[in-house]
Coordinates of C-alpha atoms in Angstrom, one line a residue:
M1 CA -86.1 -33.4 -144.3
L2 CA -89.4 -33.2 -145.0
I3 CA -91.7 -36.5 -145.8
R4 CA -95.2 -34.9 -147.5
S5 CA -97.6 -37.5 -148.4
I6 CA -101.1 -39.3 -148.0
S7 CA -100.2 -39.6 -144.7
G8 CA -99.7 -35.9 -143.9
L9 CA -96.1 -34.1 -143.3
R10 CA -93.7 -35.2 -141.1
G11 CA -90.3 -34.0 -140.6
I12 CA -86.8 -33.7 -138.5
T13 CA -87.1 -30.6 -136.5
D14 CA -84.4 -28.3 -135.5
T15 CA -83.0 -28.6 -138.8
P16 CA -83.2 -25.6 -141.4
D17 CA -84.7 -27.9 -144.1
G18 CA -87.1 -29.8 -141.8
L19 CA -89.9 -28.9 -139.8
T20 CA -89.7 -25.1 -139.1
D21 CA -91.8 -22.7 -137.6
E22 CA -92.1 -21.3 -140.9
V23 CA -93.1 -24.7 -142.7
I24 CA -95.5 -25.3 -139.8
N25 CA -97.3 -22.2 -140.2
D26 CA -97.4 -22.2 -143.8
Y27 CA -99.0 -25.7 -143.8
V28 CA -101.5 -24.9 -140.7
S29 CA -102.2 -21.4 -142.4
S30 CA -103.1 -23.0 -145.4
F31 CA -105.2 -25.7 -144.0
A32 CA -107.4 -23.4 -142.1
T33 CA -107.5 -21.2 -145.4
M34 CA -108.8 -24.3 -147.1
L35 CA -111.5 -24.9 -144.6
G36 CA -112.6 -21.4 -144.9
G37 CA -111.1 -19.8 -142.2
S38 CA -113.7 -20.1 -139.8
G39 CA -115.2 -23.1 -137.8
I40 CA -114.2 -25.1 -134.9
I41 CA -111.0 -27.2 -135.7
A42 CA -110.1 -30.4 -132.9
L43 CA -106.2 -30.1 -132.0
G44 CA -104.0 -32.7 -130.1
F45 CA -100.5 -34.0 -130.3
D46 CA -99.0 -37.2 -129.5
G47 CA -96.8 -36.4 -126.5
R48 CA -93.5 -36.5 -128.2
H49 CA -90.7 -34.1 -126.9
G50 CA -90.8 -30.9 -129.0
G51 CA -94.6 -31.7 -129.4
K52 CA -96.3 -29.4 -127.0
R53 CA -93.8 -26.5 -128.7
I54 CA -95.8 -27.2 -132.1
Y55 CA -99.0 -27.8 -130.5
E56 CA -99.1 -24.2 -129.3
L57 CA -97.5 -22.9 -132.8
T58 CA -100.3 -24.7 -134.2
S59 CA -103.0 -23.7 -132.7
E60 CA -101.6 -19.9 -133.2
A61 CA -101.5 -20.4 -136.8
L62 CA -105.1 -21.6 -136.9
R63 CA -106.5 -19.1 -134.7
K64 CA -105.0 -16.3 -136.6
S65 CA -106.7 -17.8 -139.6
G66 CA -109.6 -17.0 -138.1
C67 CA -110.8 -20.8 -136.5
D68 CA -111.6 -21.6 -133.2
V69 CA -109.4 -24.5 -131.6
L70 CA -110.9 -27.4 -129.7
T71 CA -107.8 -28.0 -127.4
L72 CA -107.6 -32.0 -126.6
G73 CA -103.9 -31.6 -125.5
M74 CA -101.9 -35.3 -125.5
V75 CA -104.3 -37.7 -127.0
P76 CA -104.2 -40.5 -129.5
T77 CA -104.8 -39.2 -133.1
P78 CA -107.7 -41.6 -133.2
T79 CA -109.1 -38.8 -130.5
V80 CA -108.9 -36.1 -132.8
M81 CA -110.6 -38.3 -135.4
F82 CA -113.5 -38.9 -133.4
A83 CA -113.9 -35.2 -132.6
A84 CA -113.9 -34.5 -136.3
E85 CA -116.1 -37.3 -136.9
T86 CA -118.5 -36.8 -134.1
K87 CA -118.7 -33.4 -133.7
N88 CA -121.3 -31.9 -135.7
E89 CA -119.4 -28.1 -135.2
V90 CA -115.7 -29.3 -135.8
V91 CA -115.1 -28.5 -139.5
G92 CA -111.4 -30.3 -139.1
G93 CA -108.5 -31.2 -137.0
I94 CA -104.6 -31.5 -136.7
S95 CA -102.8 -34.5 -135.0
V96 CA -99.2 -32.6 -134.2
T97 CA -97.6 -36.2 -134.8
A98 CA -94.7 -38.3 -136.7
S99 CA -96.9 -41.5 -135.3
H100 CA -94.0 -44.5 -135.1
N101 CA -90.9 -42.2 -136.3
P102 CA -87.9 -42.0 -134.3
Q103 CA -88.1 -38.9 -131.5
Q104 CA -86.4 -36.3 -133.6
W105 CA -89.1 -36.1 -136.3
N106 CA -92.6 -34.9 -135.9
G107 CA -95.4 -34.0 -138.2
L108 CA -98.9 -32.8 -139.3
K109 CA -101.4 -34.8 -139.8
F110 CA -104.6 -33.1 -141.4
I111 CA -108.0 -34.4 -140.8
N112 CA -111.7 -32.9 -143.0
G113 CA -115.1 -32.8 -141.3
K114 CA -115.9 -36.4 -141.8
G115 CA -113.0 -37.7 -139.6
L116 CA -110.9 -38.8 -142.7
F117 CA -107.3 -37.9 -143.2
L118 CA -107.0 -35.9 -146.5
D119 CA -107.2 -37.8 -149.7
A120 CA -104.8 -37.1 -152.8
E121 CA -107.5 -34.5 -154.3
E122 CA -107.9 -32.2 -151.0
N123 CA -103.8 -32.3 -150.4
N124 CA -102.9 -31.3 -153.6
E125 CA -105.2 -28.4 -152.7
L126 CA -103.3 -28.1 -149.7
W127 CA -99.9 -28.1 -150.9
G128 CA -101.0 -25.6 -153.8
L129 CA -101.9 -23.1 -151.1
V130 CA -99.1 -23.5 -149.6
Y131 CA -96.9 -23.5 -152.2
S132 CA -98.6 -20.1 -153.5
K133 CA -98.8 -18.5 -150.3
G134 CA -102.3 -18.3 -150.9
W135 CA -103.5 -18.4 -147.2
H136 CA -104.3 -15.3 -145.2
H137 CA -104.3 -14.2 -141.1
H138 CA -107.2 -12.5 -140.1
L139 CA -106.9 -9.3 -137.8
A140 CA -109.8 -10.9 -135.5
H141 CA -108.8 -14.2 -133.9
G142 CA -110.3 -17.1 -132.8
K143 CA -110.6 -18.4 -129.3
T144 CA -109.5 -21.9 -127.8
I145 CA -112.5 -24.0 -126.6
D146 CA -111.5 -26.8 -123.5
G147 CA -111.8 -30.0 -125.6
A148 CA -111.2 -32.4 -122.4
V149 CA -115.0 -34.2 -122.8
V150 CA -113.9 -35.8 -125.8
V151 CA -111.5 -38.1 -124.8
N152 CA -114.6 -39.4 -122.3
A153 CA -116.8 -39.8 -125.0
H154 CA -114.5 -41.3 -127.3
I155 CA -113.9 -44.1 -124.4
D156 CA -117.7 -44.6 -124.0
T157 CA -118.1 -45.1 -127.4
V158 CA -116.0 -48.0 -127.7
L159 CA -117.8 -49.6 -124.8
S160 CA -120.9 -49.1 -126.4
I161 CA -119.9 -51.5 -129.1
P162 CA -123.1 -53.9 -128.2
F163 CA -121.5 -57.2 -128.8
L164 CA -118.2 -56.7 -126.2
A165 CA -118.2 -59.2 -124.2
L166 CA -117.9 -57.3 -121.1
D167 CA -119.0 -60.1 -118.4
Q168 CA -116.4 -62.6 -120.1
I169 CA -113.5 -59.9 -120.2
K170 CA -114.0 -58.9 -116.1
D171 CA -114.3 -62.8 -115.4
R172 CA -111.2 -63.3 -117.2
N173 CA -109.0 -61.3 -114.6
F174 CA -106.6 -60.0 -117.1
K175 CA -103.3 -58.7 -115.7
V176 CA -102.1 -56.9 -118.8
V177 CA -98.8 -55.3 -119.5
L178 CA -98.8 -52.0 -121.2
D179 CA -96.5 -50.0 -123.0
A180 CA -97.5 -46.8 -125.0
V181 CA -93.9 -45.8 -125.3
N182 CA -94.7 -42.8 -122.6
A183 CA -96.8 -41.1 -125.5
S184 CA -100.2 -40.3 -126.0
G185 CA -102.0 -43.8 -125.3
S186 CA -100.1 -43.5 -121.5
F187 CA -103.6 -42.7 -119.7
I188 CA -106.1 -42.9 -122.2
Q189 CA -105.4 -46.7 -122.6
Q190 CA -105.1 -47.1 -118.8
Q191 CA -108.8 -45.8 -118.2
L192 CA -110.2 -47.5 -121.1
L193 CA -108.6 -51.0 -120.0
E194 CA -110.1 -50.3 -116.1
K195 CA -113.3 -49.6 -117.8
L196 CA -113.3 -52.9 -119.5
G197 CA -113.3 -54.7 -116.4
V198 CA -109.5 -55.7 -116.4
N199 CA -108.2 -56.6 -113.4
S200 CA -104.7 -55.4 -113.2
V201 CA -102.9 -53.0 -115.6
V202 CA -99.2 -53.1 -115.3
G203 CA -98.0 -49.4 -117.0
V204 CA -94.3 -50.2 -117.9
A205 CA -94.0 -47.1 -120.3
T206 CA -96.8 -44.7 -119.4
D207 CA -95.6 -42.0 -117.9
G208 CA -96.8 -39.1 -120.9
T209 CA -92.9 -37.5 -120.7
G210 CA -92.9 -38.6 -124.2
I211 CA -89.4 -39.9 -124.2
F212 CA -89.5 -43.4 -125.8
P213 CA -87.8 -45.8 -124.2
H214 CA -86.8 -47.7 -127.5
T215 CA -87.6 -47.4 -130.9
P216 CA -91.5 -46.4 -131.2
E217 CA -92.5 -48.5 -134.3
P218 CA -94.6 -51.6 -132.6
I219 CA -92.9 -54.5 -134.4
P220 CA -91.4 -57.1 -132.9
E221 CA -87.9 -56.3 -132.9
N222 CA -88.5 -53.4 -130.9
L223 CA -91.2 -55.3 -128.6
T224 CA -87.8 -57.0 -126.7
F225 CA -88.7 -54.5 -123.7
L226 CA -92.4 -55.2 -123.7
C227 CA -91.8 -58.7 -123.9
D228 CA -89.3 -59.4 -120.8
E229 CA -92.3 -57.1 -118.7
V230 CA -94.6 -59.9 -119.7
R231 CA -92.8 -62.1 -118.3
N232 CA -91.1 -60.4 -114.7
H233 CA -94.8 -59.2 -114.3
H234 CA -96.6 -62.6 -115.0
G235 CA -98.6 -60.9 -117.6
D236 CA -101.6 -62.6 -119.4
I237 CA -101.0 -60.4 -122.3
G238 CA -99.1 -57.4 -123.2
I239 CA -100.0 -54.8 -125.1
A240 CA -98.3 -52.2 -127.2
V241 CA -99.1 -48.9 -129.0
D242 CA -97.5 -46.6 -131.1
P243 CA -96.8 -43.1 -130.1
D244 CA -100.0 -41.4 -131.6
A245 CA -101.9 -45.2 -130.4
D246 CA -103.6 -46.0 -133.6
R247 CA -101.7 -48.6 -134.2
C248 CA -102.0 -51.9 -131.6
V249 CA -99.6 -54.6 -131.3
L250 CA -100.1 -57.8 -128.9
I251 CA -97.8 -59.8 -126.5
T252 CA -98.4 -63.2 -125.5
E253 CA -98.1 -64.3 -122.2
K254 CA -95.1 -66.4 -123.0
G255 CA -93.5 -63.0 -123.5
E256 CA -93.3 -64.2 -127.4
P257 CA -95.0 -61.3 -130.5
F258 CA -98.4 -62.2 -131.3
I259 CA -97.4 -60.6 -134.5
E260 CA -98.7 -57.2 -135.7
E261 CA -100.2 -58.4 -138.5
N262 CA -102.8 -60.8 -136.4
T263 CA -104.1 -57.8 -134.9
I264 CA -106.8 -57.1 -137.5
V265 CA -107.0 -60.5 -137.8
L266 CA -108.1 -60.9 -134.5
A267 CA -110.6 -57.6 -134.6
I268 CA -112.0 -59.3 -138.1
E269 CA -112.6 -62.8 -136.3
E270 CA -114.5 -60.7 -133.6
V271 CA -116.6 -58.5 -135.5
L272 CA -117.6 -61.3 -138.2
S273 CA -118.3 -63.6 -135.7
N274 CA -120.9 -61.4 -133.8
S275 CA -122.4 -59.9 -136.9
A276 CA -125.1 -61.1 -139.8
A277 CA -123.4 -63.1 -142.8
A278 CA -122.2 -61.8 -146.1
Q279 CA -120.2 -58.6 -144.9
S280 CA -117.5 -56.4 -146.4
V281 CA -114.1 -56.1 -145.2
V282 CA -111.4 -53.9 -146.5
V283 CA -107.6 -54.2 -145.7
N284 CA -104.6 -52.9 -147.9
L285 CA -102.2 -54.7 -149.9
S286 CA -99.8 -55.6 -147.7
T287 CA -102.0 -57.2 -145.2
T288 CA -102.3 -60.9 -144.0
R289 CA -104.1 -63.2 -146.9
A290 CA -105.2 -64.7 -143.0
V291 CA -107.9 -62.4 -143.4
E292 CA -109.4 -63.6 -146.4
D293 CA -109.2 -67.1 -144.7
I294 CA -111.3 -65.7 -141.7
A295 CA -113.9 -63.6 -143.9
A296 CA -114.6 -67.1 -146.0
L297 CA -116.0 -68.5 -142.7
Y298 CA -118.6 -66.0 -142.3
R299 CA -119.0 -65.1 -146.2
A300 CA -117.4 -62.2 -146.1
S301 CA -116.2 -60.3 -149.2
V302 CA -112.7 -58.8 -148.8
Y303 CA -111.6 -55.6 -150.8
R304 CA -107.9 -54.6 -150.4
T305 CA -106.7 -50.7 -151.3
P306 CA -103.0 -49.3 -152.1
V307 CA -101.5 -48.6 -148.5
G308 CA -102.5 -45.6 -146.3
E309 CA -105.5 -45.0 -144.0
I310 CA -107.8 -43.0 -145.8
N311 CA -107.5 -45.5 -149.0
V312 CA -108.7 -48.1 -146.9
A313 CA -111.1 -45.5 -145.1
K314 CA -112.7 -44.7 -148.2
K315 CA -112.8 -48.1 -149.6
M316 CA -114.9 -49.0 -146.6
L317 CA -117.2 -46.4 -146.9
E318 CA -117.8 -47.2 -150.8
T319 CA -118.4 -50.6 -149.6
S320 CA -119.8 -50.3 -146.3
A321 CA -118.0 -52.2 -144.9
I322 CA -118.3 -53.6 -141.5
I323 CA -114.2 -53.8 -140.6
G324 CA -111.1 -52.9 -141.9
G325 CA -107.5 -51.6 -141.3
E326 CA -103.7 -52.6 -142.1
G327 CA -101.7 -55.6 -140.7
S328 CA -99.6 -52.8 -139.2
G329 CA -101.7 -53.1 -136.0
G330 CA -104.4 -50.4 -137.4
V331 CA -108.1 -51.2 -136.7
I332 CA -111.1 -49.4 -138.3
F333 CA -114.6 -50.2 -137.2
P334 CA -117.0 -47.6 -138.3
Q335 CA -119.2 -47.9 -135.5
V336 CA -116.9 -46.1 -133.2
H337 CA -115.3 -43.7 -136.1
I338 CA -113.3 -44.3 -139.4
G339 CA -109.7 -44.0 -138.4
R340 CA -107.3 -46.5 -136.9
D341 CA -107.9 -46.8 -133.4
S342 CA -105.7 -49.0 -131.0
L343 CA -108.5 -48.5 -128.2
V344 CA -111.0 -50.4 -130.4
A345 CA -108.3 -52.9 -131.1
V346 CA -107.8 -53.2 -127.7
A347 CA -111.4 -53.7 -126.7
L348 CA -112.1 -56.0 -129.4
A349 CA -109.3 -58.3 -128.6
L350 CA -109.7 -58.6 -125.1
S351 CA -113.3 -59.3 -126.2
N352 CA -112.4 -62.0 -128.3
L353 CA -109.6 -63.6 -126.1
A354 CA -112.2 -63.6 -123.2
R355 CA -115.0 -65.0 -125.5
S356 CA -112.8 -67.5 -126.4
G357 CA -111.2 -69.0 -123.0
M358 CA -108.2 -69.0 -124.7
S359 CA -104.5 -67.9 -123.8
V360 CA -102.8 -65.5 -126.4
S361 CA -100.5 -68.2 -127.3
E362 CA -103.4 -70.5 -128.1
K363 CA -105.3 -68.1 -129.6
K364 CA -102.4 -67.3 -131.8
Q365 CA -102.4 -71.2 -132.9
S366 CA -105.9 -71.2 -134.0
L367 CA -105.5 -68.5 -136.4
P368 CA -104.4 -68.8 -139.6
Q369 CA -100.6 -69.9 -140.0
Y370 CA -98.7 -67.6 -142.1
E371 CA -95.2 -66.1 -142.1
I372 CA -94.4 -62.4 -143.6
V373 CA -90.6 -61.4 -144.5
K374 CA -89.9 -57.8 -144.5
A375 CA -87.2 -55.8 -145.8
K376 CA -86.7 -52.3 -146.8
K377 CA -83.7 -50.1 -148.8
T378 CA -82.9 -46.8 -148.7
L379 CA -83.8 -44.8 -151.7
Q380 CA -82.0 -42.5 -153.7
G381 CA -84.6 -40.8 -155.8
L382 CA -88.0 -42.4 -157.0
P383 CA -86.3 -43.2 -160.7
Q384 CA -84.7 -46.3 -158.9
A385 CA -87.5 -47.3 -157.3
W386 CA -89.5 -47.7 -160.5
E387 CA -86.7 -49.3 -162.6
E388 CA -86.7 -51.6 -159.9
I389 CA -89.9 -52.3 -159.6
E390 CA -89.8 -52.5 -163.7
A391 CA -87.3 -55.4 -163.3
I392 CA -88.9 -57.4 -160.6
K393 CA -92.1 -57.7 -162.5
T394 CA -90.2 -58.8 -165.4
K395 CA -88.3 -61.3 -163.6
L396 CA -91.3 -62.9 -161.8
L397 CA -94.4 -62.2 -164.2
P398 CA -94.0 -66.1 -165.4
K399 CA -94.3 -67.4 -162.2
A400 CA -97.1 -65.0 -160.8
T401 CA -100.8 -66.1 -160.4
D402 CA -101.9 -62.2 -160.1
I403 CA -100.6 -59.0 -160.3
N404 CA -102.0 -55.4 -158.8
D405 CA -100.0 -52.5 -159.9
E406 CA -102.2 -49.9 -157.8
D407 CA -99.3 -49.5 -155.2
G408 CA -95.8 -50.5 -156.1
L409 CA -96.5 -54.0 -157.4
R410 CA -97.9 -57.1 -155.9
M411 CA -97.9 -60.0 -156.9
E412 CA -99.3 -63.3 -156.1
F413 CA -98.2 -66.9 -156.4
G414 CA -101.0 -69.2 -155.4
N415 CA -100.8 -69.1 -151.2
K416 CA -97.6 -66.6 -151.6
W417 CA -97.4 -63.0 -152.0
L418 CA -94.7 -60.3 -152.8
H419 CA -95.3 -56.9 -152.1
V420 CA -92.9 -54.0 -153.7
R421 CA -93.9 -50.5 -152.5
V422 CA -92.7 -47.2 -151.6
S423 CA -92.8 -45.7 -148.3
N424 CA -95.5 -42.7 -147.8
T425 CA -93.9 -41.9 -144.5
E426 CA -89.9 -42.6 -144.5
P427 CA -87.2 -42.4 -148.1
I428 CA -87.3 -46.1 -148.4
M429 CA -88.4 -48.6 -150.6
R430 CA -90.6 -51.6 -148.8
F431 CA -90.2 -55.4 -149.7
I432 CA -92.6 -58.0 -148.0
A433 CA -93.7 -61.4 -149.1
E434 CA -96.1 -63.8 -147.0
A435 CA -95.7 -67.3 -147.6
P436 CA -97.2 -70.4 -145.3
S437 CA -93.3 -70.8 -143.5
K438 CA -90.7 -68.3 -143.2
V439 CA -88.2 -70.1 -145.4
I440 CA -90.9 -69.7 -148.2
A441 CA -91.3 -65.8 -147.7
E442 CA -87.6 -65.3 -147.3
Q443 CA -86.6 -67.3 -150.3
I444 CA -89.3 -64.9 -152.2
I445 CA -87.2 -62.0 -150.9
S446 CA -84.2 -63.3 -151.7
E447 CA -84.9 -63.1 -155.5
I448 CA -85.2 -60.1 -155.9
Y449 CA -83.7 -58.3 -152.9

C-alpha cells in the first residue's frame, strides 16, 4: 500500500504494492530532476528498522541524478529541514520517515530549498515526473558530504532563542524522563536537554535501534509506558517524541498526560508573553480553541489553515507569524526554522515551566480547559467520505455558528466545534470534537459517528 499526499510518500515496506526499490528510485530521481539535477540535497532518516537501507538507496539515486548528498544519518526531520533552510548551498532535502506510522511503514518527506515541505503545486510537478518517467541519471555521479556539524548547529540555534529562561531551567533541577521510541530523537534530545541545564535525563526508549517499544504515535493511549516510567523514576516531567521527532508530547509529574494539544498552547504562551503585543499566530483547523484564548491575552491574531504542516508554514510566512503549529504536538518557531520541531517545543515548554515555578500538573490546570474527543473510520474510497461529510453538514447546519470547508468540514457551535476530514497519511476519515467537557464533546461525535 502506498499513500501519497501533501505530507509526502508513505508505504508498507517489503510488499509488491508498497514502498519498493523501484518506487523509491522513481520518486527520488524525479525529485532530483525537479531541482535541476545538481546542487546539494540534505538527507536523513528516522532510524526505524529498515530505514538505513532506504536511506542508502535514496543517497544512491540522488548521486546518480547528479546531486551531491549532505549525509546527516539518523536525525529528526526538523534537522533535515533546518539544513535546507539555513545552508545556502543546499537546494532541498529528503527525510526517510513514515513519521508516527507503525514499524512496517516507511516513507519519504520531500523538502524544498526554503526548508519547507513541497506544496500542492510542487507535489503535482513531482508526481508528473514520476508518472512520465521524466527523470534521468547521469554518467558523472554526485558525491557525499558529511553533515554531522548540522546537528550541533540545530541545537545551538534552539539554545540561542533570546528569551529562553536558561538560568531558571538550571535552578529548577528538572528530572526529565525521555521516550524517543528508540528513533531519531534518541540522542539529539538528550544533548539538547543537557545543554539546557536539565539536572537529570532518564532515557527509557533512547537506544537508537529504531525498534519501537510501543505504537509510536504520541497520543495518550500509546504513552502508558512513559506514564509508568515517570512515576517509577519520580520524574518532574515526561517527554515523548515520535520517530522523526517533529512532534512533542508531555507527561505530568503524576504520570498523567499533559495532552498533546497543550504542547502548542504552552509554546504560544511562552513566546507571546515574551514578545511585543499584537503578533500573528497560525494553527490548523483541528487544533484546540485554547489557542484563541491565550492569544487574546496578548492581543494576537489567530489564523487557521487546513491540516498539513506546509499549509500552516505558508500561512505563517504570509502573515509574518511569530509562532504556529498543530495540536498534534507540533511547534513551528521561525526564529529557528519554518517547520515543526520537537527540540523547539521542549525548549519553550521547559522555559515556560521554569519561569512559572509550577509543576507540570499545575501548569496544565492553569491553561484554558477544553476536552477533545477523536474518532476515526477506515475508508473504502473518497466518494464514501464526501457523501458522509455532506450528510453531516446537512444534519448539523441549523446549529452551526460558523462553517469552514477548506479541509473536509469544520463547524463551530459557540464554544464547541467539530472537524471531519480525510487523513493525509492514512486511509481513514477523522472525527474531532472539542467542548468545555468530555461529555459534551462525546455527544457531538455520537450525533454523526
